[in-house]
Amino acid sequence: MIVTDSEHRISDICAEWRAEGLSVGFVPTMGAFHRGHLSLVEIAVASSDRVVVSIFVNPMQFGPDEDLDRYPRNLEKDCKSVEELGASVVFTPRTDVVYPDGFSTGVYVAGMSEGLCGAARPGHFDGVTTVCAVLFGIVRPDLAVFGMKDAQQLAVIRRMVSDLRMGIDIVAAPIVREFDGLAMSSRNQYLSVEEREQACFISIGLEMALVLFRMGERNCEVLRNAFLSKLEDAPLLKVQYVETVDPDTMLGVEQVEKQVLLAVAVFAGKTRLIDNILIELEV
Ligand code: AMP
């Protein structure tokens, strides 16, 4: 497996593969891999001939008071684990390679990037879409895999790829969870023992809402309240938002018709955790 920080090397390698008729799968990440990230790589390996994984902690998607400087980094271990899964290249660009002097372009997806995490983290999705547009331009993949854990990110990227006719198949990967249901996240390692113990109430609350739905409840306010009442059992957790939205448009939904995404952001101490569950009528 090749590990490189050179944009030109990556572009050349991918161009050669395309010339040979090989399909290129891409997994953009910020590193510090857990099983959630690795599941994305597995999907990419299973659905394309060659796989590029990028590791880039993107300053543009962090707010001024966020954890950019202390974001976990573990390059050597990350490379080893994706090599074992069959990735062909790891791309580790420096910030001045992604954003060279004079870089002036931003990609902004109106509407759906503004609510939920977009409201809580102003500018966050502009950073995500801009860096993905740059990385897509370098790699020019046939498909790219994103986790459903970041459901709004997935919807925003899909919109960008469709609007800008990027011709990339965006594949959604299911949320990978810890033994007690907590969605895996690089930020889980910030949690104290007590916070970690209580963090499992997030997924339990989401499951409670799903149970209510399966019992026939269709009113989204009732489903949101089911989540909130479960969190009352976890005093270290503070809800930032709990919303019911259409998973494609991120617009609010008040009555479940076909499907609704129950999406939440919760602080455990200073650590912000997100999670969601897709609630849908079985056909
Ligand atoms: P990050 O490194 O946090 O930017 O995440 C890179 C990719 O991994 C994104 O597409 C995330 O949605 C995905 N991801 C992160 N955590 C999980 C998880 N627990 N399950 C599935 N995918 C995940």
PDB file of C-alpha atoms and ligand atoms in Angstrom:
ATOM      1  CA  MET A   1       0.000   0.000   0.000  1.00  0.00           C
ATOM      2  CA  ILE A   2       1.235   3.470  -0.904  1.00  0.00           C
ATOM      3  CA  VAL A   3       1.101   6.293   1.656  1.00  0.00           C
ATOM      4  CA  THR A   4       1.651   9.721   0.154  1.00  0.00           C
ATOM      5  CA  ASP A   5       1.057  13.387   0.848  1.00  0.00           C
ATOM      6  CA  SER A   6       1.561  14.288  -2.813  1.00  0.00           C
ATOM      7  CA  GLU A   7      -1.493  15.482  -4.693  1.00  0.00           C
ATOM      8  CA  HIS A   8       0.198  14.828  -8.049  1.00  0.00           C
ATOM      9  CA  ARG A   9       1.162  11.281  -7.122  1.00  0.00           C
ATOM     10  CA  ILE A  10      -2.446  10.494  -6.147  1.00  0.00           C
ATOM     11  CA  SER A  11      -3.861  12.067  -9.305  1.00  0.00           C
ATOM     12  CA  ASP A  12      -1.370  10.124 -11.474  1.00  0.00           C
ATOM     13  CA  ILE A  13      -2.050   6.799  -9.752  1.00  0.00           C
ATOM     14  CA  CYS A  14      -5.826   7.234 -10.073  1.00  0.00           C
ATOM     15  CA  ALA A  15      -5.516   8.340 -13.722  1.00  0.00           C
ATOM     16  CA  GLU A  16      -3.500   5.197 -14.486  1.00  0.00           C
ATOM     17  CA  TRP A  17      -6.128   3.009 -12.856  1.00  0.00           C
ATOM     18  CA  ARG A  18      -8.899   4.683 -14.801  1.00  0.00           C
ATOM     19  CA  ALA A  19      -6.907   4.222 -18.038  1.00  0.00           C
ATOM     20  CA  GLU A  20      -6.686   0.502 -17.221  1.00  0.00           C
ATOM     21  CA  GLY A  21     -10.464   0.399 -16.780  1.00  0.00           C
ATOM     22  CA  LEU A  22     -10.270  -0.067 -12.996  1.00  0.00           C
ATOM     23  CA  SER A  23     -12.905   1.560 -10.795  1.00  0.00           C
ATOM     24  CA  VAL A  24     -11.752   3.800  -7.945  1.00  0.00           C
ATOM     25  CA  GLY A  25     -13.472   3.887  -4.546  1.00  0.00           C
ATOM     26  CA  PHE A  26     -12.744   6.675  -2.088  1.00  0.00           C
ATOM     27  CA  VAL A  27     -13.138   7.033   1.679  1.00  0.00           C
ATOM     28  CA  PRO A  28     -12.481  10.563   2.983  1.00  0.00           C
ATOM     29  CA  THR A  29     -11.707  10.687   6.716  1.00  0.00           C
ATOM     30  CA  MET A  30     -10.004  12.670   9.453  1.00  0.00           C
ATOM     31  CA  GLY A  31      -8.177   9.577  10.774  1.00  0.00           C
ATOM     32  CA  ALA A  32      -8.049   8.105  14.311  1.00  0.00           C
ATOM     33  CA  PHE A  33      -9.802   5.066  12.934  1.00  0.00           C
ATOM     34  CA  HIS A  34     -12.298   2.920  14.780  1.00  0.00           C
ATOM     35  CA  ARG A  35     -14.441   0.105  13.417  1.00  0.00           C
ATOM     36  CA  GLY A  36     -16.884   2.635  11.925  1.00  0.00           C
ATOM     37  CA  HIS A  37     -14.220   4.013   9.598  1.00  0.00           C
ATOM     38  CA  LEU A  38     -12.970   0.537   8.799  1.00  0.00           C
ATOM     39  CA  SER A  39     -16.465  -0.581   7.780  1.00  0.00           C
ATOM     40  CA  LEU A  40     -16.455   2.205   5.161  1.00  0.00           C
ATOM     41  CA  VAL A  41     -13.149   0.926   3.787  1.00  0.00           C
ATOM     42  CA  GLU A  42     -14.548  -2.612   3.669  1.00  0.00           C
ATOM     43  CA  ILE A  43     -17.529  -1.408   1.654  1.00  0.00           C
ATOM     44  CA  ALA A  44     -15.264   0.517  -0.726  1.00  0.00           C
ATOM     45  CA  VAL A  45     -12.964  -2.499  -1.187  1.00  0.00           C
ATOM     46  CA  ALA A  46     -15.946  -4.759  -1.881  1.00  0.00           C
ATOM     47  CA  SER A  47     -17.441  -2.387  -4.452  1.00  0.00           C
ATOM     48  CA  SER A  48     -14.446  -1.048  -6.386  1.00  0.00           C
ATOM     49  CA  ASP A  49     -11.192  -2.302  -7.943  1.00  0.00           C
ATOM     50  CA  ARG A  50      -8.921   0.146  -6.119  1.00  0.00           C
ATOM     51  CA  VAL A  51      -9.486   2.136  -2.922  1.00  0.00           C
ATOM     52  CA  VAL A  52      -8.043   5.482  -1.840  1.00  0.00           C
ATOM     53  CA  VAL A  53      -8.441   6.534   1.803  1.00  0.00           C
ATOM     54  CA  SER A  54      -7.682  10.142   2.683  1.00  0.00           C
ATOM     55  CA  ILE A  55      -6.694  11.272   6.164  1.00  0.00           C
ATOM     56  CA  PHE A  56      -6.938  15.019   6.584  1.00  0.00           C
ATOM     57  CA  VAL A  57      -8.018  16.915   9.685  1.00  0.00           C
ATOM     58  CA  ASN A  58      -9.710  19.739   7.826  1.00  0.00           C
ATOM     59  CA  PRO A  59      -9.300  23.077   9.648  1.00  0.00           C
ATOM     60  CA  MET A  60     -12.053  24.634   7.534  1.00  0.00           C
ATOM     61  CA  GLN A  61     -14.769  22.506   9.152  1.00  0.00           C
ATOM     62  CA  PHE A  62     -13.816  23.350  12.756  1.00  0.00           C
ATOM     63  CA  GLY A  63     -15.130  26.417  14.578  1.00  0.00           C
ATOM     64  CA  PRO A  64     -12.739  28.694  16.518  1.00  0.00           C
ATOM     65  CA  ASP A  65     -13.638  27.106  19.886  1.00  0.00           C
ATOM     66  CA  GLU A  66     -13.651  23.508  18.672  1.00  0.00           C
ATOM     67  CA  ASP A  67     -11.172  20.667  19.095  1.00  0.00           C
ATOM     68  CA  LEU A  68      -8.976  21.073  15.971  1.00  0.00           C
ATOM     69  CA  ASP A  69      -5.701  21.170  17.918  1.00  0.00           C
ATOM     70  CA  ARG A  70      -6.465  18.209  20.151  1.00  0.00           C
ATOM     71  CA  TYR A  71      -8.276  16.120  17.522  1.00  0.00           C
ATOM     72  CA  PRO A  72      -6.849  12.572  17.883  1.00  0.00           C
ATOM     73  CA  ARG A  73      -4.194  11.545  15.345  1.00  0.00           C
ATOM     74  CA  ASN A  74      -2.786   8.067  14.829  1.00  0.00           C
ATOM     75  CA  LEU A  75      -1.342   7.847  11.323  1.00  0.00           C
ATOM     76  CA  GLU A  76       0.814   4.744  11.624  1.00  0.00           C
ATOM     77  CA  LYS A  77      -1.893   2.564  13.162  1.00  0.00           C
ATOM     78  CA  ASP A  78      -4.511   3.938  10.742  1.00  0.00           C
ATOM     79  CA  CYS A  79      -2.378   3.017   7.706  1.00  0.00           C
ATOM     80  CA  LYS A  80      -1.744  -0.478   9.018  1.00  0.00           C
ATOM     81  CA  SER A  81      -5.425  -1.200   9.589  1.00  0.00           C
ATOM     82  CA  VAL A  82      -6.608  -0.042   6.162  1.00  0.00           C
ATOM     83  CA  GLU A  83      -3.752  -1.880   4.456  1.00  0.00           C
ATOM     84  CA  GLU A  84      -4.997  -5.088   6.085  1.00  0.00           C
ATOM     85  CA  LEU A  85      -8.435  -4.430   4.618  1.00  0.00           C
ATOM     86  CA  GLY A  86      -7.075  -4.023   1.085  1.00  0.00           C
ATOM     87  CA  ALA A  87      -6.898  -0.256   0.539  1.00  0.00           C
ATOM     88  CA  SER A  88      -4.419   0.650  -2.215  1.00  0.00           C
ATOM     89  CA  VAL A  89      -3.409   4.176  -1.218  1.00  0.00           C
ATOM     90  CA  VAL A  90      -3.620   6.439   1.815  1.00  0.00           C
ATOM     91  CA  PHE A  91      -3.529  10.122   0.947  1.00  0.00           C
ATOM     92  CA  THR A  92      -2.335  12.354   3.807  1.00  0.00           C
ATOM     93  CA  PRO A  93      -2.176  15.860   2.337  1.00  0.00           C
ATOM     94  CA  ARG A  94      -0.783  18.827   4.257  1.00  0.00           C
ATOM     95  CA  THR A  95      -3.096  21.772   4.792  1.00  0.00           C
ATOM     96  CA  ASP A  96      -1.156  23.933   2.315  1.00  0.00           C
ATOM     97  CA  VAL A  97      -1.630  21.237  -0.333  1.00  0.00           C
ATOM     98  CA  VAL A  98      -5.402  21.186   0.101  1.00  0.00           C
ATOM     99  CA  TYR A  99      -5.610  24.971   0.454  1.00  0.00           C
ATOM    100  CA  PRO A 100      -2.628  26.430  -1.430  1.00  0.00           C
ATOM    101  CA  ASP A 101      -1.905  30.160  -1.418  1.00  0.00           C
ATOM    102  CA  GLY A 102      -4.641  31.983  -3.244  1.00  0.00           C
ATOM    103  CA  PHE A 103      -7.288  29.301  -2.635  1.00  0.00           C
ATOM    104  CA  SER A 104     -10.538  31.281  -2.856  1.00  0.00           C
ATOM    105  CA  THR A 105     -13.383  28.872  -3.547  1.00  0.00           C
ATOM    106  CA  GLY A 106     -16.053  27.664  -1.155  1.00  0.00           C
ATOM    107  CA  VAL A 107     -18.840  25.201  -1.841  1.00  0.00           C
ATOM    108  CA  TYR A 108     -22.070  26.045  -0.048  1.00  0.00           C
ATOM    109  CA  VAL A 109     -25.136  23.833  -0.132  1.00  0.00           C
ATOM    110  CA  ALA A 110     -28.045  26.119   0.752  1.00  0.00           C
ATOM    111  CA  GLY A 111     -30.892  25.094   3.031  1.00  0.00           C
ATOM    112  CA  MET A 112     -30.073  21.579   4.114  1.00  0.00           C
ATOM    113  CA  SER A 113     -26.657  22.546   5.498  1.00  0.00           C
ATOM    114  CA  GLU A 114     -28.126  25.244   7.733  1.00  0.00           C
ATOM    115  CA  GLY A 115     -30.206  23.369  10.328  1.00  0.00           C
ATOM    116  CA  LEU A 116     -29.209  20.726  12.914  1.00  0.00           C
ATOM    117  CA  CYS A 117     -25.381  20.527  13.065  1.00  0.00           C
ATOM    118  CA  GLY A 118     -25.149  23.431  10.610  1.00  0.00           C
ATOM    119  CA  ALA A 119     -26.979  25.696  13.053  1.00  0.00           C
ATOM    120  CA  ALA A 120     -24.920  24.442  15.989  1.00  0.00           C
ATOM    121  CA  ARG A 121     -21.615  24.696  14.083  1.00  0.00           C
ATOM    122  CA  PRO A 122     -21.827  27.686  11.706  1.00  0.00           C
ATOM    123  CA  GLY A 123     -19.698  27.172   8.592  1.00  0.00           C
ATOM    124  CA  HIS A 124     -19.048  23.513   9.390  1.00  0.00           C
ATOM    125  CA  PHE A 125     -20.704  22.096   6.284  1.00  0.00           C
ATOM    126  CA  ASP A 126     -19.109  24.698   4.014  1.00  0.00           C
ATOM    127  CA  GLY A 127     -15.791  23.297   5.229  1.00  0.00           C
ATOM    128  CA  VAL A 128     -16.950  19.731   4.607  1.00  0.00           C
ATOM    129  CA  THR A 129     -18.313  20.347   1.103  1.00  0.00           C
ATOM    130  CA  THR A 130     -15.321  22.450   0.083  1.00  0.00           C
ATOM    131  CA  VAL A 131     -12.760  19.875   1.216  1.00  0.00           C
ATOM    132  CA  CYS A 132     -14.737  17.023  -0.355  1.00  0.00           C
ATOM    133  CA  ALA A 133     -14.955  18.935  -3.644  1.00  0.00           C
ATOM    134  CA  VAL A 134     -11.156  19.421  -3.585  1.00  0.00           C
ATOM    135  CA  LEU A 135     -10.490  15.778  -2.688  1.00  0.00           C
ATOM    136  CA  PHE A 136     -12.988  14.534  -5.289  1.00  0.00           C
ATOM    137  CA  GLY A 137     -11.196  16.711  -7.861  1.00  0.00           C
ATOM    138  CA  ILE A 138      -7.823  15.145  -6.988  1.00  0.00           C
ATOM    139  CA  VAL A 139      -8.960  11.511  -6.753  1.00  0.00           C
ATOM    140  CA  ARG A 140     -11.857  11.632  -9.263  1.00  0.00           C
ATOM    141  CA  PRO A 141     -13.408   8.473  -7.758  1.00  0.00           C
ATOM    142  CA  ASP A 142     -16.230   6.421  -9.213  1.00  0.00           C
ATOM    143  CA  LEU A 143     -17.722   6.013  -5.755  1.00  0.00           C
ATOM    144  CA  ALA A 144     -17.207   7.472  -2.316  1.00  0.00           C
ATOM    145  CA  VAL A 145     -18.394   5.973   0.969  1.00  0.00           C
ATOM    146  CA  PHE A 146     -19.816   8.082   3.821  1.00  0.00           C
ATOM    147  CA  GLY A 147     -21.192   6.974   7.187  1.00  0.00           C
ATOM    148  CA  MET A 148     -24.851   7.369   8.131  1.00  0.00           C
ATOM    149  CA  LYS A 149     -23.624   8.451  11.557  1.00  0.00           C
ATOM    150  CA  ASP A 150     -23.151  11.876   9.951  1.00  0.00           C
ATOM    151  CA  ALA A 151     -26.539  11.768   8.237  1.00  0.00           C
ATOM    152  CA  GLN A 152     -26.687  15.484   7.473  1.00  0.00           C
ATOM    153  CA  GLN A 153     -23.193  15.365   5.977  1.00  0.00           C
ATOM    154  CA  LEU A 154     -24.289  12.460   3.784  1.00  0.00           C
ATOM    155  CA  ALA A 155     -27.348  14.364   2.546  1.00  0.00           C
ATOM    156  CA  VAL A 156     -25.344  17.540   1.910  1.00  0.00           C
ATOM    157  CA  ILE A 157     -22.619  15.668  -0.011  1.00  0.00           C
ATOM    158  CA  ARG A 158     -25.245  13.857  -2.092  1.00  0.00           C
ATOM    159  CA  ARG A 159     -26.849  17.207  -2.958  1.00  0.00           C
ATOM    160  CA  MET A 160     -23.494  18.740  -3.912  1.00  0.00           C
ATOM    161  CA  VAL A 161     -22.510  15.771  -6.087  1.00  0.00           C
ATOM    162  CA  SER A 162     -25.872  15.865  -7.825  1.00  0.00           C
ATOM    163  CA  ASP A 163     -26.046  19.664  -8.245  1.00  0.00           C
ATOM    164  CA  LEU A 164     -22.465  19.948  -9.536  1.00  0.00           C
ATOM    165  CA  ARG A 165     -22.807  16.832 -11.757  1.00  0.00           C
ATOM    166  CA  MET A 166     -19.715  15.295 -10.187  1.00  0.00           C
ATOM    167  CA  GLY A 167     -20.694  11.826 -11.393  1.00  0.00           C
ATOM    168  CA  ILE A 168     -19.706  10.053  -8.171  1.00  0.00           C
ATOM    169  CA  ASP A 169     -21.806   7.294  -6.675  1.00  0.00           C
ATOM    170  CA  ILE A 170     -22.256   8.175  -2.971  1.00  0.00           C
ATOM    171  CA  VAL A 171     -22.625   5.017  -0.882  1.00  0.00           C
ATOM    172  CA  ALA A 172     -24.082   5.175   2.653  1.00  0.00           C
ATOM    173  CA  ALA A 173     -22.590   2.933   5.357  1.00  0.00           C
ATOM    174  CA  PRO A 174     -24.623   1.920   8.443  1.00  0.00           C
ATOM    175  CA  ILE A 175     -23.672   3.267  11.885  1.00  0.00           C
ATOM    176  CA  VAL A 176     -21.216   1.036  13.744  1.00  0.00           C
ATOM    177  CA  ARG A 177     -21.787   1.007  17.505  1.00  0.00           C
ATOM    178  CA  GLU A 178     -19.986   0.024  20.695  1.00  0.00           C
ATOM    179  CA  PHE A 179     -21.219  -2.995  22.697  1.00  0.00           C
ATOM    180  CA  ASP A 180     -23.697  -0.797  24.610  1.00  0.00           C
ATOM    181  CA  GLY A 181     -25.047   1.031  21.567  1.00  0.00           C
ATOM    182  CA  LEU A 182     -22.945   4.208  21.668  1.00  0.00           C
ATOM    183  CA  ALA A 183     -22.165   5.229  18.075  1.00  0.00           C
ATOM    184  CA  MET A 184     -18.429   4.897  17.477  1.00  0.00           C
ATOM    185  CA  SER A 185     -16.671   8.237  17.185  1.00  0.00           C
ATOM    186  CA  SER A 186     -13.088   9.442  17.359  1.00  0.00           C
ATOM    187  CA  ARG A 187     -14.346  11.843  20.031  1.00  0.00           C
ATOM    188  CA  ASN A 188     -15.542   9.061  22.382  1.00  0.00           C
ATOM    189  CA  GLN A 189     -12.002   8.908  23.752  1.00  0.00           C
ATOM    190  CA  TYR A 190     -12.481  12.380  25.271  1.00  0.00           C
ATOM    191  CA  LEU A 191     -15.215  11.023  27.590  1.00  0.00           C
ATOM    192  CA  SER A 192     -14.592  10.536  31.306  1.00  0.00           C
ATOM    193  CA  VAL A 193     -15.560   7.169  32.782  1.00  0.00           C
ATOM    194  CA  GLU A 194     -18.849   8.609  34.106  1.00  0.00           C
ATOM    195  CA  GLU A 195     -19.661  10.389  30.825  1.00  0.00           C
ATOM    196  CA  ARG A 196     -18.899   7.213  28.894  1.00  0.00           C
ATOM    197  CA  GLU A 197     -21.239   5.233  31.141  1.00  0.00           C
ATOM    198  CA  GLN A 198     -24.096   7.642  30.544  1.00  0.00           C
ATOM    199  CA  ALA A 199     -23.408   8.147  26.808  1.00  0.00           C
ATOM    200  CA  CYS A 200     -25.173   4.876  26.001  1.00  0.00           C
ATOM    201  CA  PHE A 201     -28.469   6.579  26.919  1.00  0.00           C
ATOM    202  CA  ILE A 202     -28.295   8.412  23.591  1.00  0.00           C
ATOM    203  CA  SER A 203     -28.823   5.268  21.527  1.00  0.00           C
ATOM    204  CA  ILE A 204     -31.223   3.851  24.126  1.00  0.00           C
ATOM    205  CA  GLY A 205     -33.339   7.015  23.759  1.00  0.00           C
ATOM    206  CA  LEU A 206     -33.338   6.672  19.976  1.00  0.00           C
ATOM    207  CA  GLU A 207     -34.369   3.026  20.291  1.00  0.00           C
ATOM    208  CA  MET A 208     -37.184   4.029  22.658  1.00  0.00           C
ATOM    209  CA  ALA A 209     -38.572   6.319  19.969  1.00  0.00           C
ATOM    210  CA  LEU A 210     -38.342   3.501  17.440  1.00  0.00           C
ATOM    211  CA  VAL A 211     -40.230   1.167  19.782  1.00  0.00           C
ATOM    212  CA  LEU A 212     -43.001   3.750  20.162  1.00  0.00           C
ATOM    213  CA  PHE A 213     -43.164   4.129  16.397  1.00  0.00           C
ATOM    214  CA  ARG A 214     -43.456   0.343  15.986  1.00  0.00           C
ATOM    215  CA  MET A 215     -46.334   0.419  18.463  1.00  0.00           C
ATOM    216  CA  GLY A 216     -48.129   2.800  16.098  1.00  0.00           C
ATOM    217  CA  GLU A 217     -47.024   6.282  17.162  1.00  0.00           C
ATOM    218  CA  ARG A 218     -46.685   8.596  14.156  1.00  0.00           C
ATOM    219  CA  ASN A 219     -46.503  12.004  15.848  1.00  0.00           C
ATOM    220  CA  CYS A 220     -42.899  13.230  15.726  1.00  0.00           C
ATOM    221  CA  GLU A 221     -43.209  15.398  18.816  1.00  0.00           C
ATOM    222  CA  VAL A 222     -44.104  12.298  20.828  1.00  0.00           C
ATOM    223  CA  LEU A 223     -41.104  10.462  19.334  1.00  0.00           C
ATOM    224  CA  ARG A 224     -38.754  13.356  20.186  1.00  0.00           C
ATOM    225  CA  ASN A 225     -40.136  13.470  23.730  1.00  0.00           C
ATOM    226  CA  ALA A 226     -39.528   9.741  24.145  1.00  0.00           C
ATOM    227  CA  PHE A 227     -35.856  10.419  23.448  1.00  0.00           C
ATOM    228  CA  LEU A 228     -35.756  13.416  25.789  1.00  0.00           C
ATOM    229  CA  SER A 229     -37.383  11.561  28.648  1.00  0.00           C
ATOM    230  CA  LYS A 230     -34.820   8.742  28.395  1.00  0.00           C
ATOM    231  CA  LEU A 231     -32.030  11.294  28.686  1.00  0.00           C
ATOM    232  CA  GLU A 232     -33.415  12.483  32.009  1.00  0.00           C
ATOM    233  CA  ASP A 233     -31.817   9.318  33.431  1.00  0.00           C
ATOM    234  CA  ALA A 234     -28.381  10.638  32.411  1.00  0.00           C
ATOM    235  CA  PRO A 235     -27.628  13.911  34.253  1.00  0.00           C
ATOM    236  CA  LEU A 236     -24.199  14.377  32.615  1.00  0.00           C
ATOM    237  CA  LEU A 237     -25.799  14.578  29.160  1.00  0.00           C
ATOM    238  CA  LYS A 238     -27.166  17.868  27.813  1.00  0.00           C
ATOM    239  CA  VAL A 239     -29.225  17.787  24.643  1.00  0.00           C
ATOM    240  CA  GLN A 240     -28.212  20.343  22.011  1.00  0.00           C
ATOM    241  CA  TYR A 241     -30.885  19.361  19.531  1.00  0.00           C
ATOM    242  CA  VAL A 242     -33.345  16.592  18.843  1.00  0.00           C
ATOM    243  CA  GLU A 243     -35.034  16.854  15.468  1.00  0.00           C
ATOM    244  CA  THR A 244     -37.167  14.796  13.138  1.00  0.00           C
ATOM    245  CA  VAL A 245     -36.324  15.463   9.501  1.00  0.00           C
ATOM    246  CA  ASP A 246     -36.620  14.054   6.019  1.00  0.00           C
ATOM    247  CA  PRO A 247     -33.311  12.184   5.531  1.00  0.00           C
ATOM    248  CA  ASP A 248     -32.847  13.485   1.967  1.00  0.00           C
ATOM    249  CA  THR A 249     -33.716  17.162   2.424  1.00  0.00           C
ATOM    250  CA  MET A 250     -33.157  17.655   6.179  1.00  0.00           C
ATOM    251  CA  LEU A 251     -36.473  19.529   6.317  1.00  0.00           C
ATOM    252  CA  GLY A 252     -38.484  19.133   9.527  1.00  0.00           C
ATOM    253  CA  VAL A 253     -41.201  16.469   9.643  1.00  0.00           C
ATOM    254  CA  GLU A 254     -44.042  16.404  12.178  1.00  0.00           C
ATOM    255  CA  GLN A 255     -45.865  13.245  11.173  1.00  0.00           C
ATOM    256  CA  VAL A 256     -44.173  10.047   9.962  1.00  0.00           C
ATOM    257  CA  GLU A 257     -45.499   9.062   6.589  1.00  0.00           C
ATOM    258  CA  LYS A 258     -42.857   6.911   4.947  1.00  0.00           C
ATOM    259  CA  GLN A 259     -39.656   7.621   6.795  1.00  0.00           C
ATOM    260  CA  VAL A 260     -38.141  10.122   9.161  1.00  0.00           C
ATOM    261  CA  LEU A 261     -34.670  10.612  10.571  1.00  0.00           C
ATOM    262  CA  LEU A 262     -34.554  11.238  14.302  1.00  0.00           C
ATOM    263  CA  ALA A 263     -31.268  13.119  14.675  1.00  0.00           C
ATOM    264  CA  VAL A 264     -29.687  14.300  17.913  1.00  0.00           C
ATOM    265  CA  ALA A 265     -26.653  16.148  19.227  1.00  0.00           C
ATOM    266  CA  VAL A 266     -25.804  15.782  22.893  1.00  0.00           C
ATOM    267  CA  PHE A 267     -23.025  17.170  25.043  1.00  0.00           C
ATOM    268  CA  ALA A 268     -21.390  14.796  27.499  1.00  0.00           C
ATOM    269  CA  GLY A 269     -19.398  17.343  29.463  1.00  0.00           C
ATOM    270  CA  LYS A 270     -17.475  19.272  26.776  1.00  0.00           C
ATOM    271  CA  THR A 271     -17.685  16.481  24.221  1.00  0.00           C
ATOM    272  CA  ARG A 272     -20.316  16.826  21.544  1.00  0.00           C
ATOM    273  CA  LEU A 273     -21.777  13.535  20.353  1.00  0.00           C
ATOM    274  CA  ILE A 274     -24.181  13.026  17.454  1.00  0.00           C
ATOM    275  CA  ASP A 275     -26.373  10.070  16.612  1.00  0.00           C
ATOM    276  CA  ASN A 276     -29.515   9.285  14.666  1.00  0.00           C
ATOM    277  CA  ILE A 277     -31.952   6.565  13.771  1.00  0.00           C
ATOM    278  CA  LEU A 278     -33.969   6.083  10.621  1.00  0.00           C
ATOM    279  CA  ILE A 279     -37.606   5.418  11.445  1.00  0.00           C
ATOM    280  CA  GLU A 280     -39.487   3.967   8.516  1.00  0.00           C
ATOM    281  CA  LEU A 281     -42.557   2.019   7.615  1.00  0.00           C
ATOM    282  CA  GLU A 282     -41.699  -1.513   6.613  1.00  0.00           C
ATOM    283  CA  VAL A 283     -42.975  -2.406   3.164  1.00  0.00           C
TER     284      VAL A 283
HETATM  285  P1  AMP B   1     -14.499  11.413  10.287  1.00  0.00           P
HETATM  286  O1  AMP B   1     -13.121  10.872  10.288  1.00  0.00           O
HETATM  287  O2  AMP B   1     -15.099  11.572  11.637  1.00  0.00           O
HETATM  288  O3  AMP B   1     -14.647  12.637   9.408  1.00  0.00           O
HETATM  289  O4  AMP B   1     -15.409  10.313   9.593  1.00  0.00           O
HETATM  290  C1  AMP B   1     -15.085   9.795   8.331  1.00  0.00           C
HETATM  291  C2  AMP B   1     -16.225   8.974   7.844  1.00  0.00           C
HETATM  292  O5  AMP B   1     -16.481   7.912   8.763  1.00  0.00           O
HETATM  293  C3  AMP B   1     -17.544   9.764   7.718  1.00  0.00           C
HETATM  294  O6  AMP B   1     -18.182   9.388   6.512  1.00  0.00           O
HETATM  295  C4  AMP B   1     -18.311   9.309   8.914  1.00  0.00           C
HETATM  296  O7  AMP B   1     -19.714   9.375   8.739  1.00  0.00           O
HETATM  297  C5  AMP B   1     -17.866   7.882   9.050  1.00  0.00           C
HETATM  298  N1  AMP B   1     -18.095   7.374  10.400  1.00  0.00           N
HETATM  299  C6  AMP B   1     -17.678   7.936  11.556  1.00  0.00           C
HETATM  300  N2  AMP B   1     -18.130   7.221  12.614  1.00  0.00           N
HETATM  301  C7  AMP B   1     -18.865   6.204  12.110  1.00  0.00           C
HETATM  302  C8  AMP B   1     -19.604   5.124  12.686  1.00  0.00           C
HETATM  303  N3  AMP B   1     -19.687   4.950  14.001  1.00  0.00           N
HETATM  304  N4  AMP B   1     -20.229   4.262  11.853  1.00  0.00           N
HETATM  305  C9  AMP B   1     -20.169   4.438  10.506  1.00  0.00           C
HETATM  306  N5  AMP B   1     -19.476   5.423   9.901  1.00  0.00           N
HETATM  307  C10 AMP B   1     -18.839   6.298  10.690  1.00  0.00           C
END
